[in-house]
Amino acid sequence: MASWVGMRTTATPAQIDAVVRAIRSTPIIDHHAHPLLKPDALSKHPLLSLTTEANGDAIHSATTSLPHLRAVRQLATALGCGYTWEAVVAAIEDKRLECPEDWTAECLEGIETVLVDDGLDEEDEANSYSWHDDYTRSRCKRIVRIEKVAGDIIRKLGAACDQSAKTGDVFEDAFDEWMQQFDTHILTALDDPDVVGFKSVICYRTGLDIAAESDAGETRAKADFEEIITNFSLLDFQKLKTKSLNDWAVHRTAQLIKDSASRQKKPIQFHTGLGDNDLSMSKASPSHLQSFIRLYETVPIVLLHAGYPFMRETGYLATVYENVYADIGEVFPHVSQDGQERILREILELCPWSKILWSTDGHWFPETYLLAVVQMREALETVLCDYVRRGHIGWRAAVDLVQDVLFKNANKLYHLELDFSELDEDTTLAPASNLSDVEIVRNFLKNQPTPDFVRICWNDFTAVQRMRMIPFRKFASLLNEGKPTDIGITAAVFSLIQNDHLLPGASPTGEYRLHPDFSSLKRGPIDGHISMNGEFRELSGARVPLCPRYTLQRAVEYGAENNLSFLLGFEIEFLLLERVEHKPGTTSPSQRYSSLTTDGHAWSVSRYFATPKIAALLRDMVTTLADMSIFVEQLHAESANGQFELILPPYPPPSSRHPPPHPGRPLRPRHRGRLQTNPPPQTLPNPAALPPTCTCPCSLPPHKTATTPRCTALYAGVLKHLRAITAFSYASPASYERATDGTWAGDGG
């Protein structure tokens, strides 16, 4: 049926919603992660490792990587701090001091259980696997690291042999003891219900090209073991890096699993691909494991980290071998957003989703879990919704895919026997910022009549608001089919002045794409219309430097980098004119309206409010603007006859950068007369009071004052560029005519 196999153009918005809901409400069995650090150990490890495997001096370059920049944005949003790495670090440190338990719970939200590989270095600095139970819905389990077991035994035997005579029998006995103790550890783990699998990092130690098991292999292992024990006192033995011994340990573990009486075989996880500079990339491809896989066909094998950058090899092995599974963890958040989506697509090219698992590979810091979960859900939404819209997969199959990859496959493979239940609605990770465009529009239109037109607006550098209208039927079909909603606009758009003449030297050729910003969606400015602002992009998708919205975004980001934030508020001044009866031959069309008569109208007085028609009109204006989510804070009379001012609340840009629509447009059908926001100064008794004005207060940290060097530099910059600022803030000749000597001119024109 189409709901399973997919069929082109059959996906409805409700079906897409079902897929998105599954992605956001499915609990996660995190089948591969590492323990969090104890509080006193947190400062010993760099936070930059959140998004990179680099270490040492190389780690500092991570700040110029796409994964790092994305992590800064997402962490800043979660923490409610500035969009800089410094601000994020400071906010995380505050969380560690103020409410570490609450922050950890927030970071691990949505995770059903964690299967913890506790074999990392500095294990004394990390919490136990069971400690994490407080932050998951089900008890956490343990993954035993093979190479750590082998290395720890060698360390003990090496220290003991240092105290005895070194003879051939001693070495042979020690080797036999090593094998016997290793078997005991693995067999104990196989019987331990809290241990659900094993992990090999042989990729790091000596590579995935594991030698075939043979008597010759054991002979070589015995010789290498003797060399280690002989020179043990001279060695700084930390990790087992001898190929023959690593190969033997992995083979022995697989053999013990294979020989175990239980039908529920515990899996071996193999680190593959992506890692720090300890590993050799030439030996990190999972394709090296093919012979090993064939040898132990009843032993479940999990290829971790999508084998990045060897994703197709990973998908191939999981496809053609019944006992092989593909993990797609760690690439969240270590790879860019585009890269993550490509990884998903490459794995799904060939691999059945019943063989795919997901993990955070979280380690040390709770933020690694948060970033992995958020980014995974984003990537799944993008890729799967695209597949459903294009008919590559039915929506019901997509829901099953999500639940299998995030929960059911791991539940079955590791024999966890957990009951599947969706996350509670209040814990579902579905922030508004992650809503799709079609969801934003659908939520916006709930309990509202279907509009006729969609307006996509922009402000040019002459302070003129321009727009394009799209019939809503066309716009809705584009959204529902997953097609782009951007439209083409001439690249001369920023070279046109108010009368549509092109500036000298500007080119009339070229094209930009105007992308609607759905977060700015509002009703109006007239019945049957909804409006939103747009952002200009190049055909390639690159930002247009001249785009006013992008310019504002850069200013806000630059301010955040300097620990400054801003609020923007608008004041709308307008003039009410009354209709003059038109008498043919005596009045021209331009004389059909005249100023209201007055018996004492002045700034901030209430004479006009006693007139029922004007009081009703002003009330309707405030109500109509409120219906459009534009809320008036104050209303008062201005100096000219019939002139008033609306004061709107300040908001942080860019949300406030959407200039309010003409406040008179929704009112014209119901009121005779005219509302004008740009009357010529000569028609006013006091030309000082002219619209519009925009207030931009700068907010400083509590310990800063307006006299700090940073603020002095800000104000100095405004003064230095005042002539250029005036060019667009005083965009009309009337703006200059109002600035006369001896006249109160307020705060701008």
XYZ file of C-alpha atoms in Angstrom:
749
model
C 0.000 0.000 0.000
C 1.103 3.582 -0.665
C 1.335 4.448 3.037
C 4.130 1.866 3.276
C 5.928 1.627 -0.057
C 5.441 5.274 -0.996
C 3.937 6.863 -4.051
C 4.935 10.143 -5.662
C 2.892 13.200 -4.663
C 0.582 11.265 -2.334
C 1.998 12.506 0.989
C -0.381 14.850 2.765
C 0.590 17.445 5.394
C -0.952 15.235 8.079
C 1.245 12.316 6.985
C 4.361 14.477 7.066
C 3.307 15.614 10.531
C 3.072 11.982 11.642
C 6.660 11.365 10.542
C 7.897 14.500 12.296
C 6.022 13.567 15.454
C 7.600 10.112 15.445
C 11.071 11.631 15.116
C 10.445 13.941 18.043
C 8.552 11.590 20.338
C 10.499 8.332 19.934
C 12.681 7.563 22.974
C 16.318 6.741 22.270
C 18.260 3.679 23.281
C 21.740 5.177 23.193
C 23.599 1.952 22.498
C 27.100 3.452 22.558
C 28.250 6.248 24.856
C 30.711 6.985 27.604
C 30.335 8.176 31.199
C 30.132 11.785 32.291
C 32.934 13.306 34.335
C 32.746 13.960 38.033
C 32.455 17.684 38.876
C 36.063 18.113 40.030
C 37.383 16.620 36.764
C 35.402 18.766 34.338
C 37.959 21.548 34.141
C 40.725 19.103 33.157
C 39.246 18.472 29.725
C 38.681 21.088 27.000
C 35.093 21.914 26.057
C 36.231 22.342 22.478
C 36.250 18.543 22.250
C 32.442 18.681 22.034
C 32.621 18.770 18.245
C 36.071 17.504 17.312
C 38.365 14.508 17.697
C 41.389 16.799 17.486
C 43.550 17.182 20.567
C 46.647 19.065 21.630
C 47.380 22.213 19.661
C 45.183 21.022 16.784
C 42.024 21.399 18.861
C 42.120 25.205 18.725
C 41.399 25.195 14.997
C 38.001 23.666 15.756
C 36.578 27.153 16.309
C 36.663 27.689 12.535
C 34.761 24.484 11.697
C 31.117 24.213 10.682
C 30.288 21.678 13.443
C 31.644 24.087 16.064
C 29.679 27.063 14.758
C 26.484 25.036 14.677
C 27.100 23.814 18.225
C 27.581 27.393 19.407
C 24.222 28.378 17.917
C 22.390 25.421 19.422
C 24.005 25.639 22.851
C 23.443 29.403 22.996
C 19.756 28.787 22.269
C 19.499 26.106 24.956
C 21.427 28.180 27.491
C 19.815 31.513 26.648
C 23.155 33.261 26.233
C 25.008 35.194 23.538
C 25.915 33.511 20.266
C 29.644 33.351 20.892
C 31.843 30.533 22.135
C 32.952 32.655 25.082
C 29.346 33.290 26.106
C 28.509 29.590 25.790
C 31.482 28.545 27.927
C 30.551 31.093 30.593
C 26.930 29.909 30.609
C 27.975 26.246 30.912
C 30.232 27.130 33.836
C 27.293 28.886 35.485
C 25.170 25.761 35.020
C 27.901 23.649 36.627
C 27.856 25.899 39.670
C 24.149 26.630 39.998
C 22.200 23.523 38.928
C 24.395 20.765 37.450
C 21.771 18.045 38.005
C 19.018 19.997 36.248
C 21.302 20.838 33.332
C 22.427 17.215 32.964
C 18.792 16.093 32.972
C 17.995 18.625 30.262
C 20.926 17.450 28.145
C 19.916 13.772 28.397
C 16.218 14.431 27.876
C 14.577 11.954 25.539
C 17.046 9.120 26.201
C 15.508 5.841 27.371
C 18.769 4.207 28.457
C 22.509 4.430 27.831
C 24.771 1.452 27.170
C 27.971 2.780 28.701
C 31.462 1.909 27.494
C 33.335 2.751 30.690
C 36.765 1.771 29.367
C 38.025 5.253 28.522
C 41.199 6.590 30.062
C 40.995 8.466 33.379
C 38.246 6.146 34.567
C 38.643 7.395 38.149
C 37.518 10.827 36.977
C 34.286 9.501 35.466
C 31.004 8.427 37.032
C 29.968 4.765 37.072
C 27.548 3.502 34.447
C 24.786 3.091 37.061
C 25.172 6.745 38.113
C 23.497 7.709 34.846
C 20.270 5.935 35.880
C 19.045 9.168 37.470
C 18.874 10.810 34.035
C 17.258 8.069 31.914
C 13.831 6.426 31.921
C 15.303 2.907 32.223
C 18.369 1.544 33.998
C 21.655 1.934 32.139
C 23.771 -1.060 31.152
C 27.457 -1.682 30.626
C 29.651 -2.371 27.593
C 33.004 -4.073 28.387
C 36.040 -2.801 26.479
C 38.137 -5.744 25.327
C 41.546 -4.053 25.029
C 41.243 -2.521 28.489
C 40.630 -5.932 30.055
C 43.671 -7.376 28.267
C 45.865 -4.385 29.126
C 44.908 -4.295 32.803
C 45.845 -7.967 33.212
C 49.212 -7.425 31.518
C 49.891 -4.470 33.807
C 49.308 -6.598 36.921
C 51.316 -9.556 35.608
C 54.151 -7.302 34.469
C 54.460 -5.744 37.904
C 54.483 -9.217 39.529
C 57.124 -10.587 37.124
C 59.378 -7.634 37.914
C 59.704 -9.082 41.396
C 60.659 -12.615 40.263
C 63.415 -14.269 38.310
C 62.852 -13.930 34.585
C 63.076 -17.463 33.153
C 61.375 -19.124 30.248
C 58.985 -20.941 32.549
C 58.026 -17.677 34.255
C 57.192 -16.031 30.938
C 55.243 -19.056 29.729
C 53.320 -19.281 32.992
C 52.596 -15.550 32.844
C 51.283 -15.863 29.294
C 49.067 -18.781 30.287
C 47.888 -16.776 33.294
C 47.093 -13.807 31.038
C 44.966 -15.964 28.745
C 43.241 -17.648 31.676
C 42.418 -14.386 33.450
C 41.231 -12.864 30.187
C 38.864 -15.807 29.621
C 37.570 -15.448 33.176
C 36.798 -11.750 32.695
C 34.980 -12.321 29.401
C 33.012 -15.326 30.676
C 32.029 -13.367 33.789
C 30.819 -10.534 31.578
C 28.834 -12.970 29.443
C 27.005 -14.119 32.583
C 26.532 -10.599 33.996
C 23.017 -9.264 33.205
C 24.289 -5.686 33.505
C 26.799 -6.289 30.713
C 25.014 -6.271 27.353
C 27.943 -6.271 24.962
C 31.627 -5.755 24.258
C 33.615 -3.008 22.571
C 36.883 -3.205 20.635
C 39.123 -0.226 19.916
C 41.611 -2.320 17.930
C 41.100 0.268 15.185
C 43.000 2.715 17.394
C 45.606 0.302 18.637
C 46.787 -1.694 15.602
C 44.101 -1.362 12.931
C 41.089 -3.318 11.734
C 43.174 -5.654 9.567
C 42.884 -8.422 12.167
C 45.019 -11.456 11.334
C 43.334 -14.809 10.806
C 43.367 -16.920 13.974
C 45.934 -19.742 13.888
C 48.488 -21.544 15.989
C 51.135 -19.351 14.402
C 49.218 -16.307 15.633
C 49.292 -17.555 19.209
C 53.018 -18.308 18.905
C 53.683 -14.744 17.786
C 51.478 -13.412 20.578
C 53.453 -15.420 23.158
C 56.759 -14.018 21.868
C 55.456 -10.432 21.929
C 54.048 -10.965 25.414
C 57.448 -12.159 26.640
C 59.094 -9.037 25.204
C 56.659 -6.787 27.047
C 57.125 -8.591 30.372
C 60.929 -8.678 29.972
C 61.124 -4.928 29.517
C 58.138 -4.021 31.660
C 60.097 -1.984 34.178
C 61.467 0.124 31.323
C 58.109 0.648 29.707
C 55.512 3.241 30.515
C 52.811 0.712 29.798
C 49.460 2.465 29.359
C 47.718 0.842 26.418
C 48.122 -2.482 24.654
C 49.522 -1.571 21.223
C 50.951 -4.916 20.145
C 49.161 -6.272 17.096
C 49.453 -9.978 17.829
C 48.090 -9.565 21.363
C 45.242 -7.275 20.278
C 44.303 -9.647 17.474
C 44.330 -12.589 19.895
C 42.142 -10.766 22.455
C 39.493 -9.872 19.867
C 39.503 -13.372 18.375
C 39.266 -14.923 21.827
C 36.302 -12.737 22.815
C 34.451 -13.603 19.617
C 35.163 -17.317 20.119
C 33.874 -17.251 23.697
C 30.690 -15.514 22.549
C 30.305 -18.021 19.718
C 30.775 -20.956 22.104
C 28.459 -19.599 24.792
C 25.405 -21.730 25.479
C 22.999 -18.817 25.326
C 21.046 -18.274 22.132
C 21.086 -14.545 22.897
C 24.619 -13.737 21.799
C 26.058 -10.483 23.122
C 27.393 -8.207 20.367
C 30.893 -6.847 19.803
C 31.067 -3.159 18.881
C 34.009 -2.113 16.703
C 35.239 1.442 16.504
C 35.556 2.196 12.791
C 36.542 5.315 10.888
C 36.337 8.701 12.620
C 38.673 9.097 15.575
C 41.612 11.057 16.943
C 45.165 10.936 15.592
C 45.959 7.705 17.451
C 44.478 5.648 14.648
C 45.744 5.012 11.145
C 43.065 5.944 8.619
C 44.443 3.417 6.132
C 43.421 0.663 8.572
C 40.195 2.272 9.834
C 37.829 1.166 7.068
C 35.346 -1.495 8.220
C 36.038 -3.383 4.987
C 39.162 -4.764 6.740
C 36.826 -6.737 9.017
C 35.256 -8.806 6.249
C 37.272 -11.980 6.932
C 36.681 -11.652 10.674
C 32.941 -11.239 10.078
C 32.840 -14.418 7.997
C 34.705 -16.356 10.675
C 32.168 -15.572 13.423
C 28.867 -15.596 11.586
C 26.812 -16.182 14.762
C 28.436 -13.320 16.680
C 26.594 -9.984 16.292
C 28.994 -7.257 15.148
C 28.258 -3.525 15.278
C 30.272 -1.128 13.105
C 30.364 2.143 15.027
C 30.320 5.761 13.819
C 29.022 4.942 10.306
C 32.642 4.075 9.526
C 32.989 7.756 8.541
C 34.243 8.514 5.936
C 33.612 4.915 4.807
C 29.798 5.032 5.038
C 29.075 2.963 1.949
C 31.423 0.188 3.098
C 29.596 0.164 6.432
C 26.200 -0.019 4.767
C 27.374 -2.764 2.420
C 28.685 -5.018 5.196
C 25.494 -4.572 7.247
C 23.474 -5.445 4.152
C 25.193 -8.639 3.030
C 26.036 -10.184 6.430
C 23.188 -11.201 8.704
C 25.248 -10.652 11.857
C 26.470 -7.108 11.029
C 24.805 -3.852 12.084
C 25.583 -0.254 11.149
C 25.732 2.454 13.815
C 25.334 6.088 12.754
C 26.608 7.784 15.908
C 29.425 10.248 16.663
C 28.921 12.043 13.335
C 26.361 13.960 15.420
C 27.788 16.531 16.261
C 31.275 15.989 14.769
C 30.203 16.465 11.144
C 28.438 19.437 9.536
C 24.687 19.455 8.956
C 25.044 18.786 5.234
C 27.483 15.988 6.009
C 25.096 14.367 8.493
C 22.266 14.371 5.968
C 24.571 12.894 3.334
C 25.652 10.158 5.756
C 22.034 9.199 6.382
C 21.338 9.085 2.661
C 24.440 6.991 1.926
C 23.661 4.447 4.634
C 20.053 4.187 3.457
C 21.143 3.801 -0.179
C 21.674 0.103 0.410
C 21.306 -0.852 4.045
C 17.979 -2.107 5.466
C 16.930 0.125 8.351
C 16.373 -3.020 10.454
C 20.193 -3.229 10.556
C 20.799 0.426 11.572
C 21.319 1.715 15.130
C 21.882 5.208 16.497
C 24.053 6.421 19.366
C 25.311 9.708 20.780
C 28.883 8.576 21.511
C 28.417 11.086 24.335
C 31.433 11.443 26.585
C 32.735 13.521 29.476
C 30.292 16.447 29.059
C 26.461 16.333 29.107
C 26.439 18.816 26.226
C 27.706 16.071 23.889
C 24.447 14.199 24.465
C 22.293 17.282 23.910
C 23.991 18.237 20.645
C 23.876 14.688 19.291
C 20.153 14.266 19.991
C 19.104 17.669 18.639
C 21.159 17.331 15.474
C 20.069 13.749 14.837
C 16.406 14.717 14.996
C 16.989 17.639 12.634
C 18.768 15.446 10.098
C 16.124 12.716 10.253
C 13.358 15.268 9.690
C 15.100 16.704 6.656
C 15.977 13.396 5.019
C 12.903 11.299 5.827
C 10.334 14.017 5.109
C 12.061 14.585 1.776
C 11.864 10.860 1.007
C 8.175 10.742 1.943
C 7.294 13.798 -0.149
C 9.134 12.380 -3.147
C 7.432 9.013 -2.792
C 10.603 7.063 -1.996
C 9.042 5.669 1.172
C 5.542 5.632 2.611
C 4.839 7.700 5.689
C 3.975 4.656 7.811
C 7.245 3.000 6.788
C 9.088 6.214 7.729
C 7.515 6.099 11.199
C 8.601 2.468 11.575
C 12.096 3.371 10.391
C 12.424 6.024 13.083
C 11.205 3.762 15.869
C 13.417 0.889 14.707
C 16.616 2.906 14.355
C 16.209 4.846 17.595
C 14.741 2.160 19.833
C 13.575 -1.233 18.600
C 16.699 -2.466 16.779
C 18.938 -1.853 19.799
C 16.295 -3.231 22.153
C 16.324 -6.495 20.205
C 20.058 -6.718 19.500
C 21.119 -6.143 23.119
C 18.225 -8.202 24.572
C 17.077 -5.288 26.755
C 13.383 -6.269 26.767
C 12.256 -2.663 27.291
C 8.686 -1.616 26.582
C 8.305 1.024 23.895
C 6.376 4.109 24.933
C 6.553 7.508 23.312
C 7.998 10.435 25.180
C 5.558 12.555 27.134
C 4.390 15.571 25.186
C 6.036 17.977 27.614
C 9.403 16.225 27.198
C 9.278 15.819 23.427
C 12.204 17.610 21.855
C 10.317 19.814 19.445
C 11.336 23.438 19.999
C 9.562 26.009 17.882
C 12.804 26.825 16.105
C 12.797 23.285 14.691
C 9.291 23.438 13.232
C 9.133 22.971 9.500
C 7.844 25.794 7.316
C 4.610 23.959 6.621
C 4.090 23.382 10.361
C 4.622 27.072 11.099
C 2.024 28.068 8.510
C -0.436 25.412 9.646
C -0.112 26.404 13.314
C -0.450 30.062 12.374
C -3.678 29.467 10.440
C -5.405 27.362 13.096
C -8.902 28.712 13.775
C -8.424 31.342 11.068
C -9.990 31.655 7.620
C -7.821 30.543 4.722
C -6.072 33.625 3.281
C -6.183 34.631 -0.362
C -2.642 35.906 -0.715
C 0.788 35.629 0.874
C 2.953 38.741 0.872
C 6.742 38.440 0.976
C 8.097 41.872 1.924
C 11.429 43.620 2.130
C 12.660 47.086 2.983
C 15.090 48.715 0.594
C 17.697 51.357 1.359
C 15.274 54.199 0.637
C 13.008 53.065 3.515
C 10.383 51.875 1.041
C 8.650 48.629 1.902
C 8.220 46.535 -1.213
C 6.551 43.189 -1.628
C 5.471 40.376 -3.921
C 2.122 38.593 -3.556
C 1.572 34.891 -4.179
C -1.895 33.308 -4.288
C -2.213 31.194 -1.176
C -3.313 28.136 -3.159
C -0.024 28.211 -5.087
C 2.035 28.896 -1.948
C 0.366 26.068 -0.012
C 0.937 23.569 -2.826
C 4.649 24.424 -2.881
C 4.887 23.836 0.869
C 2.943 20.581 0.853
C 5.019 19.176 -1.998
C 8.272 20.134 -0.274
C 9.224 22.505 -3.078
C 11.158 25.788 -2.572
C 9.065 28.851 -1.810
C 11.692 31.435 -2.721
C 11.073 33.740 -5.690
C 13.348 35.508 -8.155
C 13.956 39.264 -7.830
C 16.200 41.406 -10.013
C 19.653 42.022 -8.557
C 19.018 45.728 -9.210
C 16.609 45.729 -6.257
C 19.022 47.628 -4.011
C 19.924 50.145 -6.722
C 16.402 51.524 -7.224
C 15.320 54.807 -5.659
C 11.777 55.806 -4.697
C 10.675 56.632 -8.258
C 12.071 53.319 -9.574
C 14.987 55.020 -11.334
C 18.227 53.062 -11.339
C 21.234 54.590 -9.649
C 24.034 55.618 -12.038
C 26.511 52.803 -12.534
C 24.157 50.083 -11.253
C 23.571 47.037 -13.422
C 20.028 46.008 -14.397
C 21.091 42.381 -14.919
C 21.321 39.470 -12.524
C 18.955 37.777 -10.100
C 18.621 37.222 -6.365
C 16.308 34.732 -4.669
C 13.951 36.138 -2.031
C 13.471 33.534 0.721
C 10.487 33.999 3.053
C 11.226 34.097 6.769
C 8.356 32.120 8.259
C 9.185 33.289 11.774
C 7.958 36.767 10.765
C 4.523 35.554 9.665
C 1.678 37.976 10.497
C -1.894 38.621 9.463
C -2.726 41.528 7.187
C -2.221 44.256 6.403
C -5.695 43.746 4.885
C -8.278 41.033 5.188
C -7.408 37.926 3.212
C -3.662 38.597 3.314
C -0.847 37.201 5.433
C 2.629 38.734 5.357
C 6.191 37.836 6.130
C 9.557 39.356 5.481
C 12.085 37.881 3.100
C 15.826 37.509 2.978
C 17.825 37.783 -0.231
C 20.185 35.006 -1.261
C 22.349 34.359 -4.280
C 21.282 31.609 -6.675
C 23.876 29.416 -4.938
C 22.192 30.029 -1.579
C 24.973 32.334 -0.354
C 24.021 35.424 1.620
C 23.668 38.734 -0.200
C 25.849 41.283 1.631
C 23.512 44.153 0.676
C 20.410 42.438 2.060
C 19.165 44.702 4.887
C 18.090 41.736 7.002
C 21.464 40.070 6.657
C 23.141 43.373 7.507
C 21.087 43.542 10.687
C 21.904 39.953 11.554
C 25.609 40.686 11.204
C 25.261 43.751 13.434
C 23.463 41.731 16.104
C 26.051 38.942 15.934
C 28.888 41.432 16.122
C 27.264 43.013 19.148
C 26.917 39.605 20.798
C 30.611 38.943 20.206
C 31.268 42.118 22.181
C 28.756 41.200 24.893
C 26.187 43.754 23.714
C 22.498 43.175 23.043
C 19.897 45.461 21.498
C 16.201 46.227 21.591
C 14.336 47.780 18.683
C 11.014 49.575 19.018
C 8.949 51.594 16.557
C 6.868 54.722 17.020
C 4.269 55.314 14.304
C 3.106 58.894 13.832
C 0.143 59.473 11.558
C -2.192 62.267 10.484
C -5.947 61.904 10.181
C -7.523 63.838 7.307
C -11.212 64.335 6.689
C -12.927 63.944 3.337
C -13.943 67.070 1.452
C -17.019 66.842 -0.730
C -15.779 66.768 -4.318
C -17.381 69.411 -6.549
C -16.560 68.994 -10.224
C -14.676 71.969 -11.554
C -13.935 73.404 -8.125
C -11.751 70.831 -6.353
C -8.961 68.659 -7.704
C -8.425 65.066 -6.574
C -5.527 66.245 -4.402
C -7.909 68.542 -2.509
C -10.380 65.842 -1.519
C -8.909 65.645 2.002
C -8.114 68.386 4.489
C -6.729 68.663 8.007
C -9.142 68.238 10.863
C -10.398 71.393 12.526
C -9.325 71.915 16.107
C -10.100 73.975 19.108
C -6.821 73.381 20.866
C -5.253 70.099 19.730
C -1.643 69.875 20.926
C 0.995 67.423 22.000
C -0.301 64.948 24.611
C -3.682 66.611 25.130
C -7.011 64.768 24.919
C -9.358 67.125 23.058
C -9.793 64.854 20.039
C -10.478 61.783 22.141
C -13.820 63.318 23.072
C -14.936 63.077 19.433
C -16.813 59.746 19.129
C -15.736 59.041 15.535
C -12.039 59.621 16.316
C -12.184 57.692 19.580
C -13.792 54.732 17.768
C -11.238 54.884 14.968
C -8.285 54.901 17.366
C -9.794 52.031 19.312
C -10.262 50.027 16.110
C -6.674 50.723 15.107
C -5.311 49.307 18.346
C -7.615 46.273 18.174
C -6.815 45.557 14.532
C -3.078 45.777 15.136
C -3.435 43.446 18.136
C -5.187 40.920 15.882
C -2.046 41.059 13.742
C 0.145 40.413 16.848
C 1.298 44.039 16.833
C 0.622 45.329 20.329
C 0.409 49.029 21.090
C 1.954 50.167 24.364
C 0.979 53.853 24.273
C -1.127 56.235 22.193
C -0.996 60.029 22.416
C -1.707 63.174 20.444
C 1.047 64.921 18.513
C 1.411 68.585 17.633
C -0.314 68.820 14.247
C -4.086 68.870 13.906
C -5.313 65.267 13.825
C -1.842 63.877 14.425
C -1.262 60.940 16.792
C 1.510 58.568 17.729
C 1.425 54.819 18.401
C 4.271 53.423 20.490
C 5.068 49.755 19.959
C 7.006 47.547 22.391
C 10.727 46.952 21.913
C 11.919 43.497 20.916
C 15.350 41.996 20.358
C 16.254 42.131 16.691
C 15.805 40.482 14.301
C 12.252 39.749 15.520
C 11.513 43.485 15.718
C 13.111 44.251 12.398
C 9.868 43.518 10.571
C 8.498 47.062 10.159
C 4.826 47.171 11.133
C 2.381 47.408 8.268
C 0.712 50.703 7.471
C -1.668 51.056 10.440
C -4.382 52.689 8.339
C -4.730 50.023 5.670
C -7.001 47.685 7.654
C -9.234 50.629 8.627
C -10.038 52.245 5.303
C -13.042 50.088 4.396
C -14.769 51.011 7.656
C -13.967 54.714 8.081
C -14.454 57.595 5.710
C -11.371 59.738 5.647
C -7.677 59.201 5.204
C -4.745 58.215 7.371
C -1.372 59.519 6.183
C 2.036 58.732 7.662
C 4.125 61.064 5.523
C 2.351 64.426 5.185
C 4.424 67.248 3.699
C 5.749 69.607 6.395
C 4.108 72.678 4.856
C 0.665 71.230 5.653
C 1.462 71.099 9.377
C 1.484 73.889 11.895
C 4.431 72.188 13.555
C 6.592 70.368 10.982
C 8.688 68.806 13.713
C 6.330 65.943 14.447
C 6.767 63.661 11.470
C 7.013 59.890 11.273
C 8.468 57.427 11.538
C 10.901 56.959 14.381
C 12.804 53.925 15.564
C 14.362 53.570 19.005
C 17.326 51.264 19.526
C 18.502 51.049 23.150
C 21.697 49.100 23.774
C 21.651 46.648 26.660
C 24.836 46.076 28.652
C 25.848 43.338 31.072
C 25.017 44.237 34.700
C 28.610 45.053 35.583
C 29.100 47.356 32.594
C 28.244 51.047 32.249
C 27.783 53.362 29.285
C 31.220 54.821 29.911
C 33.132 51.587 29.399
C 35.559 51.566 26.450
C 33.328 49.124 24.579
C 30.317 51.461 24.773
C 32.405 54.518 24.044
C 33.604 52.796 20.900
C 30.011 51.949 19.934
C 28.814 55.527 20.277
C 31.932 56.830 18.572
C 31.174 54.570 15.649
C 27.645 55.949 15.411
C 28.963 59.519 15.361
C 31.638 58.686 12.807
C 29.091 57.194 10.417
C 26.267 59.611 11.213
C 26.164 61.042 7.681
C 25.761 57.573 6.221
C 23.185 56.615 8.853
C 21.209 59.752 8.064
C 20.970 58.704 4.423
C 18.583 55.874 5.262
C 17.131 57.074 8.598
C 16.134 60.426 6.981
C 15.071 58.919 3.684
C 12.535 61.579 2.707
C 13.083 65.293 1.926
C 10.417 65.983 4.528
C 12.715 64.477 7.132
C 15.159 67.355 6.606
C 12.517 70.073 6.296
C 11.206 69.239 9.745
C 14.571 69.915 11.369
C 14.240 73.701 11.735
C 15.779 76.051 14.266
C 13.829 76.512 17.460
C 11.547 73.549 16.791
C 11.202 70.492 18.981
C 12.303 67.723 16.610
C 12.097 64.726 18.907
C 14.416 61.783 18.318
C 14.588 61.431 14.554
C 12.579 61.427 11.406
